[in-house]
Short mmCIF file of C-alpha atoms in Angstrom, two decimals:
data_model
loop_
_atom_site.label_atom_id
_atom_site.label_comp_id
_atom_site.label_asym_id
_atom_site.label_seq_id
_atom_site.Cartn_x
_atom_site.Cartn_y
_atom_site.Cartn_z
CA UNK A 5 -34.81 -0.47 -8.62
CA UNK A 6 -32.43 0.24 -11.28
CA UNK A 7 -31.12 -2.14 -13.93
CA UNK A 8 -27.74 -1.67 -12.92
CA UNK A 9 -28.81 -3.02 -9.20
CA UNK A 10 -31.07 -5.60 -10.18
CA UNK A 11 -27.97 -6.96 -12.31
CA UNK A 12 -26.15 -6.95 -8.67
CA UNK A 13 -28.62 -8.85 -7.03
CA UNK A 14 -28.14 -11.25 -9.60
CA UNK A 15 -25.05 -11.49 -9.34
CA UNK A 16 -24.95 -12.44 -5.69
CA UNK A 17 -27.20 -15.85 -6.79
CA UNK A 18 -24.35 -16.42 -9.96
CA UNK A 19 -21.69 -16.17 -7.27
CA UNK A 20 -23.32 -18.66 -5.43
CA UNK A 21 -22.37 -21.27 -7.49
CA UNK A 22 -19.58 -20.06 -9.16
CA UNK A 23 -16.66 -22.69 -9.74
CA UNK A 24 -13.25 -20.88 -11.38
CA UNK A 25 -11.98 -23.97 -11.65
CA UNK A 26 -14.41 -24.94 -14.97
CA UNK A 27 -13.61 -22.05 -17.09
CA UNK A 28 -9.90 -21.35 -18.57
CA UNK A 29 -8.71 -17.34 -19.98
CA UNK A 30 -7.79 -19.69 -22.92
CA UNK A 31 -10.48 -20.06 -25.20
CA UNK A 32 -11.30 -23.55 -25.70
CA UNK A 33 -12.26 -23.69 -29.29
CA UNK A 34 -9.23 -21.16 -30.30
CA UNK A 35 -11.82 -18.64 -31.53
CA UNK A 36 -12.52 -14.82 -31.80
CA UNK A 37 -15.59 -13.53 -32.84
CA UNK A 38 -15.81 -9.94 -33.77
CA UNK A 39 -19.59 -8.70 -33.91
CA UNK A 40 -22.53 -6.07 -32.95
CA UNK A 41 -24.06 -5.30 -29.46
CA UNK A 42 -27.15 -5.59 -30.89
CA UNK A 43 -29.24 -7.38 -28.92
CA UNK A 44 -30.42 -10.08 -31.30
CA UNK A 45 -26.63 -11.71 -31.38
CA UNK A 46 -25.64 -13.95 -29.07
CA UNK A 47 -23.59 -16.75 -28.50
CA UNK A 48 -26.16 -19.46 -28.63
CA UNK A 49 -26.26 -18.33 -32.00
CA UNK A 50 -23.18 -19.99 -33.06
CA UNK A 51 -23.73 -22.98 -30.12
CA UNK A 52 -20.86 -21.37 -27.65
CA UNK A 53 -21.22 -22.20 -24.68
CA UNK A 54 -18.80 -20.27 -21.68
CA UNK A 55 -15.32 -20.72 -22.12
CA UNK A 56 -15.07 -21.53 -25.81
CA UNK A 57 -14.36 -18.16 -27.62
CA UNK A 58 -13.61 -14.40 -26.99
CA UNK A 59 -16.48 -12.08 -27.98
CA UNK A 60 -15.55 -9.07 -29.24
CA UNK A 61 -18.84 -6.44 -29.47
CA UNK A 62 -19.02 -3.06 -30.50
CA UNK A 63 -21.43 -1.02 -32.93
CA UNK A 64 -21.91 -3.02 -35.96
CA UNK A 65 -19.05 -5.20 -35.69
CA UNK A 66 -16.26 -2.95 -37.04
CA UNK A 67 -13.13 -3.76 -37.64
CA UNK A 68 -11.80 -0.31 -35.58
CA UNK A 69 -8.24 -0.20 -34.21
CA UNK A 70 -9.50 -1.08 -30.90
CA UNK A 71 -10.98 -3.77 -32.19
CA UNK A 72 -7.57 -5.04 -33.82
CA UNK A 73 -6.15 -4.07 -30.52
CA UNK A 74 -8.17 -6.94 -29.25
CA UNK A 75 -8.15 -9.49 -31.97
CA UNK A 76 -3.83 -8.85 -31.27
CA UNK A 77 -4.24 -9.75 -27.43
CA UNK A 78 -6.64 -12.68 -28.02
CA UNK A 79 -4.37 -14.13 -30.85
CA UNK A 80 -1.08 -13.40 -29.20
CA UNK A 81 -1.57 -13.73 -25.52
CA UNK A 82 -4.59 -16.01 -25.21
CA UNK A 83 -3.92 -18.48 -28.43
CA UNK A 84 -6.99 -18.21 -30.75
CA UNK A 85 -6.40 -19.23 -34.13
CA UNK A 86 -9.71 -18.33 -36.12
CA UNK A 87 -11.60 -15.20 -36.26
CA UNK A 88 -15.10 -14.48 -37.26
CA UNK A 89 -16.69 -11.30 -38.33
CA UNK A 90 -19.86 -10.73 -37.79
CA UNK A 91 -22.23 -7.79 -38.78
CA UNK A 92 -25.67 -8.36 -39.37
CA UNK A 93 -29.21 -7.10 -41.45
CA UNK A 94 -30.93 -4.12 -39.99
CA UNK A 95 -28.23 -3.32 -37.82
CA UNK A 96 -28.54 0.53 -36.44
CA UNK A 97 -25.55 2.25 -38.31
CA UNK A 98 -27.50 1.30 -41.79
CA UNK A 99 -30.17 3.36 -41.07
CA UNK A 100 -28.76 6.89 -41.30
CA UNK A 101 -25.61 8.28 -42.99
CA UNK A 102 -22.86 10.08 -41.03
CA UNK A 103 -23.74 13.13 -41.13
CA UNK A 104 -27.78 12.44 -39.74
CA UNK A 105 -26.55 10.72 -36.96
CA UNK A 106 -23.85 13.39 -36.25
CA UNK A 107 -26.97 15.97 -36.64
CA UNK A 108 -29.53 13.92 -34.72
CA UNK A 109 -26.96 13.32 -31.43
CA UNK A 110 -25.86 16.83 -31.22
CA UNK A 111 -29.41 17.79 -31.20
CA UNK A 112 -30.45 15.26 -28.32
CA UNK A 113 -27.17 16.16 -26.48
CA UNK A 114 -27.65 20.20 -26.94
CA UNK A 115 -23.90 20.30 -27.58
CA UNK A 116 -21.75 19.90 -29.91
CA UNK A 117 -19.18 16.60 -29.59
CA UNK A 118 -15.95 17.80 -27.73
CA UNK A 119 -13.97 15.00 -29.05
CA UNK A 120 -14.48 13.53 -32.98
CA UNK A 121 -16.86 10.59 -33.18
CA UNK A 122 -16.53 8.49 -36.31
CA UNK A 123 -19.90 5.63 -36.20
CA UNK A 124 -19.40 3.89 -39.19
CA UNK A 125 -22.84 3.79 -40.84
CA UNK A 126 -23.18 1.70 -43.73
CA UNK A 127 -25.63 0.75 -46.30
CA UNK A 128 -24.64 -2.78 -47.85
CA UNK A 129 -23.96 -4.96 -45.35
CA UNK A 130 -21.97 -7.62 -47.57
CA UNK A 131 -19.86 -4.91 -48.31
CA UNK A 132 -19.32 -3.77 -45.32
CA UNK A 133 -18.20 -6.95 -43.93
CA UNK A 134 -15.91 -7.36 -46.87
CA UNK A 135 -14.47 -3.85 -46.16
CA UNK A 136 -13.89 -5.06 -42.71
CA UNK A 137 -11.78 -7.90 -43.64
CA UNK A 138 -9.84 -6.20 -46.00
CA UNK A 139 -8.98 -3.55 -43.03
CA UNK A 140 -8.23 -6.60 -40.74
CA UNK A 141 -5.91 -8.34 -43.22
CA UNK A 142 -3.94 -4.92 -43.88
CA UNK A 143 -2.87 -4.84 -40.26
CA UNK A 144 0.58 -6.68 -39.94
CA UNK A 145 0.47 -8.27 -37.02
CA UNK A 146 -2.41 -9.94 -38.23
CA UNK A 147 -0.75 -12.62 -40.41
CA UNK A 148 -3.38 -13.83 -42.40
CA UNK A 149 -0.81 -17.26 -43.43
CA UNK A 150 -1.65 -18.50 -39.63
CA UNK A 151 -4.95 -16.88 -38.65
CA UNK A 152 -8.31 -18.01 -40.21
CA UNK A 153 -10.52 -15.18 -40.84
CA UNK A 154 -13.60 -15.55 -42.45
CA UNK A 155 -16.73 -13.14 -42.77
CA UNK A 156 -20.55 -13.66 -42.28
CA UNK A 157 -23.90 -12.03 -42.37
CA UNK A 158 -26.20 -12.86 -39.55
CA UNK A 159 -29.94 -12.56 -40.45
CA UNK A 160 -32.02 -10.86 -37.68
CA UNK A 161 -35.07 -12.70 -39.71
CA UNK A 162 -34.18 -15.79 -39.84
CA UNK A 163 -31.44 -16.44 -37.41
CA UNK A 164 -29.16 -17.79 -39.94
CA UNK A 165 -25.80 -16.91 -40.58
CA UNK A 166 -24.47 -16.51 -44.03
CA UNK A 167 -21.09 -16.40 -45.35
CA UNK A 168 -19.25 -13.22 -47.72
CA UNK A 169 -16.49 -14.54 -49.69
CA UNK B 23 -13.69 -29.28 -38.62
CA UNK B 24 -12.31 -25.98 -37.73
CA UNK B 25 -14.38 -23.69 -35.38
CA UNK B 26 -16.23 -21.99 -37.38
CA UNK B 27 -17.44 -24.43 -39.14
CA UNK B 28 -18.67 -26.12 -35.84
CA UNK B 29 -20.34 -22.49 -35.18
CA UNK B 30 -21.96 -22.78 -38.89
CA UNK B 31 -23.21 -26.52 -37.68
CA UNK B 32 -25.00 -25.26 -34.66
CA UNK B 33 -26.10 -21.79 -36.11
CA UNK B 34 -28.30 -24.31 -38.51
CA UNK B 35 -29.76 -25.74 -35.49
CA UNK B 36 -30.13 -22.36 -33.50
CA UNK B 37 -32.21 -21.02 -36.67
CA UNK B 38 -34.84 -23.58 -36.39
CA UNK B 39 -35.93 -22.62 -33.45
CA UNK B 40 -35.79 -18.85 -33.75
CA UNK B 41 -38.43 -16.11 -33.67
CA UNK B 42 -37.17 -12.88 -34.62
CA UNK B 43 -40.89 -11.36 -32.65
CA UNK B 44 -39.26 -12.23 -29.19
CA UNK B 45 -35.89 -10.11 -29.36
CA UNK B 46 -36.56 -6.11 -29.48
CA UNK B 47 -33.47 -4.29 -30.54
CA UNK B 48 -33.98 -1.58 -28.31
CA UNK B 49 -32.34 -3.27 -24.87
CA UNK B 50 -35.26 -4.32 -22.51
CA UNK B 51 -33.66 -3.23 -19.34
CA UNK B 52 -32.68 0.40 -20.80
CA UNK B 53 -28.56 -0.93 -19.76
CA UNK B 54 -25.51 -1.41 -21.76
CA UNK B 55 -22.42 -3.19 -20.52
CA UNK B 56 -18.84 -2.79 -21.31
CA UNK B 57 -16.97 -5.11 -20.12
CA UNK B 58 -13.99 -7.84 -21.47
CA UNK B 59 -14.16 -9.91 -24.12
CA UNK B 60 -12.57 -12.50 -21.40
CA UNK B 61 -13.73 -15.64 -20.80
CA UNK B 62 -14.73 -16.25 -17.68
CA UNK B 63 -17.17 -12.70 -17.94
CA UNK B 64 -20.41 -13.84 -19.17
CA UNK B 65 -24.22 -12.59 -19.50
CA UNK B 66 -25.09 -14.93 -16.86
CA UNK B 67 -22.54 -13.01 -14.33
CA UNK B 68 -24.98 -10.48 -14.60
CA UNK B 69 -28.26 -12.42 -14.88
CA UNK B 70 -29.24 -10.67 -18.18
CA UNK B 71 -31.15 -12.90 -20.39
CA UNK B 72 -31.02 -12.22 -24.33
CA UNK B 73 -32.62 -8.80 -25.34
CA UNK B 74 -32.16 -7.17 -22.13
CA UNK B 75 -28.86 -5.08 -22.43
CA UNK B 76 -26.12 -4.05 -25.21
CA UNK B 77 -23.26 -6.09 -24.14
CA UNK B 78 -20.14 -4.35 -25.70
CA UNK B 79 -16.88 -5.95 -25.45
CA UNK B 80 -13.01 -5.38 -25.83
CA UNK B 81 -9.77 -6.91 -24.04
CA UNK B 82 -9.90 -5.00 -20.87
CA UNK B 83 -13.40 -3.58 -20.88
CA UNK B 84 -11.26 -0.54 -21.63
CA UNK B 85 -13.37 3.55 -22.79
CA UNK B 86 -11.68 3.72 -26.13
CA UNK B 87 -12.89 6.07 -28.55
CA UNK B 88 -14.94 2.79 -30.22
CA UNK B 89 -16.13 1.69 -26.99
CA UNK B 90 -17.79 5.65 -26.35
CA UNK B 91 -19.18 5.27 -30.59
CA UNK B 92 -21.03 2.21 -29.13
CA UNK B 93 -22.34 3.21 -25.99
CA UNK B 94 -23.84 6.70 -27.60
CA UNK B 95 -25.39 4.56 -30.46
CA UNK B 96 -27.08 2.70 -27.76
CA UNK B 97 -27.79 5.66 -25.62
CA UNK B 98 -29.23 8.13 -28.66
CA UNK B 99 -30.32 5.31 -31.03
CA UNK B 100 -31.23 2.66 -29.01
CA UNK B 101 -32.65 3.96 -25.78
CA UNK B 102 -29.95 3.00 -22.75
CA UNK B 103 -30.19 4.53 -19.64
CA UNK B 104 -27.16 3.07 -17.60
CA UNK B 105 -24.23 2.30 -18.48
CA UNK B 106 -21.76 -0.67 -16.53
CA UNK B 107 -17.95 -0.48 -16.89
CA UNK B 108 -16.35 -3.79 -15.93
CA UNK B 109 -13.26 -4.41 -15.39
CA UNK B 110 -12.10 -7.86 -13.76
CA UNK B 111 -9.16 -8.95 -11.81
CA UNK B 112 -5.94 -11.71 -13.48
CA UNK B 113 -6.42 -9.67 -16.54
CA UNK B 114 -4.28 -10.42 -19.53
CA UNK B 115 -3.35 -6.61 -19.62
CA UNK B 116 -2.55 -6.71 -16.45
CA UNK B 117 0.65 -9.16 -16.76
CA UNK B 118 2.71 -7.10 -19.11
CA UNK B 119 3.79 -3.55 -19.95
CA UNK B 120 2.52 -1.93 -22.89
CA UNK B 121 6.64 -1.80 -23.83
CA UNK B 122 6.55 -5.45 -23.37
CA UNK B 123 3.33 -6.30 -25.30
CA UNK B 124 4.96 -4.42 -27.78
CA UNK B 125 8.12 -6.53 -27.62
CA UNK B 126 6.41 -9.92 -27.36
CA UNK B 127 4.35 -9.03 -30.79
CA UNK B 128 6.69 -7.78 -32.76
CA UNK B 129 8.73 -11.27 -31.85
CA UNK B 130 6.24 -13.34 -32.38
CA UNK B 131 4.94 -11.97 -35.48
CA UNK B 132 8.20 -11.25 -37.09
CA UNK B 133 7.47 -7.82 -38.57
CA UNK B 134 6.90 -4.26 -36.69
CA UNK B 135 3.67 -3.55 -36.60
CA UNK B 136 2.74 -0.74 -39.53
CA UNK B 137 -0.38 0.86 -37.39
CA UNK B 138 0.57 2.05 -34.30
CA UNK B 139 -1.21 -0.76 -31.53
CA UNK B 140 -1.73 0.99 -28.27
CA UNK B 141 -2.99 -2.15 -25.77
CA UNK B 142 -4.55 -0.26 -22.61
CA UNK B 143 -2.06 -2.29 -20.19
CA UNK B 144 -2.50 -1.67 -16.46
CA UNK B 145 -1.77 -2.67 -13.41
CA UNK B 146 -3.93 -1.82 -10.56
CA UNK B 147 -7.60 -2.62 -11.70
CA UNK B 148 -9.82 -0.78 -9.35
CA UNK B 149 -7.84 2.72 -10.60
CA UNK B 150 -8.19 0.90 -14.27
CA UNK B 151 -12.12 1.35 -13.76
CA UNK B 152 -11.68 4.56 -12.42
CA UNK B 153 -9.88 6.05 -15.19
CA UNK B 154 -12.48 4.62 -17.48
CA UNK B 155 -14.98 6.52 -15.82
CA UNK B 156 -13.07 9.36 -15.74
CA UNK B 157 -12.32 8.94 -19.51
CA UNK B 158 -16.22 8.48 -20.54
CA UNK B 159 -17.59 11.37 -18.17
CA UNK B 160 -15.10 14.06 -20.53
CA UNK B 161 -17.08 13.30 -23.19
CA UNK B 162 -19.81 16.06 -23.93
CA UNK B 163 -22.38 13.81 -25.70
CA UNK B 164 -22.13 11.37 -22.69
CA UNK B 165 -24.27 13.30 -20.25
CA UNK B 166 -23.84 12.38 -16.38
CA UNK B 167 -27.47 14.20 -15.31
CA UNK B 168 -29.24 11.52 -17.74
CA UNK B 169 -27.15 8.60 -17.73
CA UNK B 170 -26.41 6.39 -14.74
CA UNK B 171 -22.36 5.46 -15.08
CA UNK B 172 -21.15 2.85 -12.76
CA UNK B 173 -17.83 0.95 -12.42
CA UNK B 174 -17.32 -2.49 -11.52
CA UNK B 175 -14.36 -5.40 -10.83
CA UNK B 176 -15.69 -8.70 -11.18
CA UNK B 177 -13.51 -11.04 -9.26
CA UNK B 178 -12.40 -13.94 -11.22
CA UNK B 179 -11.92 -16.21 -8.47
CA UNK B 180 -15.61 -15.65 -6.84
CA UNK B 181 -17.60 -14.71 -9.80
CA UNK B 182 -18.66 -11.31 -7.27
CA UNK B 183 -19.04 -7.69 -8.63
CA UNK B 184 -17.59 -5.32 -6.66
CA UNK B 185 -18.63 -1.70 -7.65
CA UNK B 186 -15.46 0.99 -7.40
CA UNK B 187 -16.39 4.39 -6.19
#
């Protein structure tokens, strides 16, 4: 069976006792958080439970345009008022530059890319998380005067977060 | 204590009890998910447990150009096999035009906005997913003969999947 259909069967039992009465589109704790897919974060890792914050996930946590696109809607329309970025130690994108992964994808793929791919590899990951608030805070709809933003590391060894000021 | 700081509380507590040996990067179930960052769209929807799947997240669930970065990191670097597009129904971009979320913004946060915000808005969410597809199958480096690509509404109001075809 595939994963994709084993996820369905799943969610036939979640369904089961599924109440939309318990869990607002309004996050409870007015919070964004703005991190990896990596596998290792979760949101038992800052004690969310379902219905207190947006999660925001894409490679390495990068502040991209579509990610401002979302920090906008979850601000604007849905009324969080604090944001947290989140990248984290031996994350992927630090593990080749650019230009490897550019070389080692369009040798798996047998093709070159028909459409520009940027990935954002990095090597320090405090400065990369500084480098994404700085791109945050230059947006102008992100008014940094009533939105919280703050920046951390998480540490895939330890499980502990730590703050970049 | 603002939010984050509660998250900072509990991520102390979450450390204590974490082993870094149990949690392979590479997703278990060879699947990565894009989906929301909603709410009410969880993990537990799906009955993925940590370390199974990439989860990646925006507002809509939405195959922007940093949503397609993600899932070929995860494909080429980190082993995926399927990929789920979810898309769910009451939908903050579904209740206003892109003109209007424009319009709204700009009001609320008293200055046009200097990088151009485009918000994904739609209306009719089963042709939403479809377009998605559509969108992620024109890339060359996503290949259809070696990736499974499915599309999915999750229905707010009875926590089902429904795949769109």
């Amino acid at each position: 069976m595939s994963s994709i259909d084993t996820a369905l069967e799943a969610n036939k039992l979640f369904a089961l006792d599924y109440d939309p009465s318990l869990i607002s589109p309004r996050p409870r704790l007015h919070l964004a958080v703005l991190t990896c897919m990596d596998t290792r974060l979760s949101r038992r890792a800052l004690g969310l439970g379902p219905g207190d914050a947006h999660l925001i996930r894409n490679a390495g946590g990068i502040v991209t345009d579509d990610a401002i696109r979302s920090l906008l809607v979850s601000h604007y329309l849905l009324g969080t008022q604090e944001f947290m970025i989140i990248n984290h130690t031996d994350c992927g994108l630090m593990k080749a530059t650019e230009e490897e992964l550019h070389r080692t994808i369009e040798q798996r793929a047998g093709i070159p890319a028909n459409s520009p791919v940027r990935f954002h590899a990095f090597s320090d990951v405090e400065k990369n998380v500084r480098e994404q608030l700085r791109k945050l805070a230059e947006h102008s709809w992100v008014r940094t005067e009533t939105i919280t933003i703050r920046g951390f590391v998480f540490e895939v060894q330890t499980g502990n977060l730590r703050e970049v000021s």
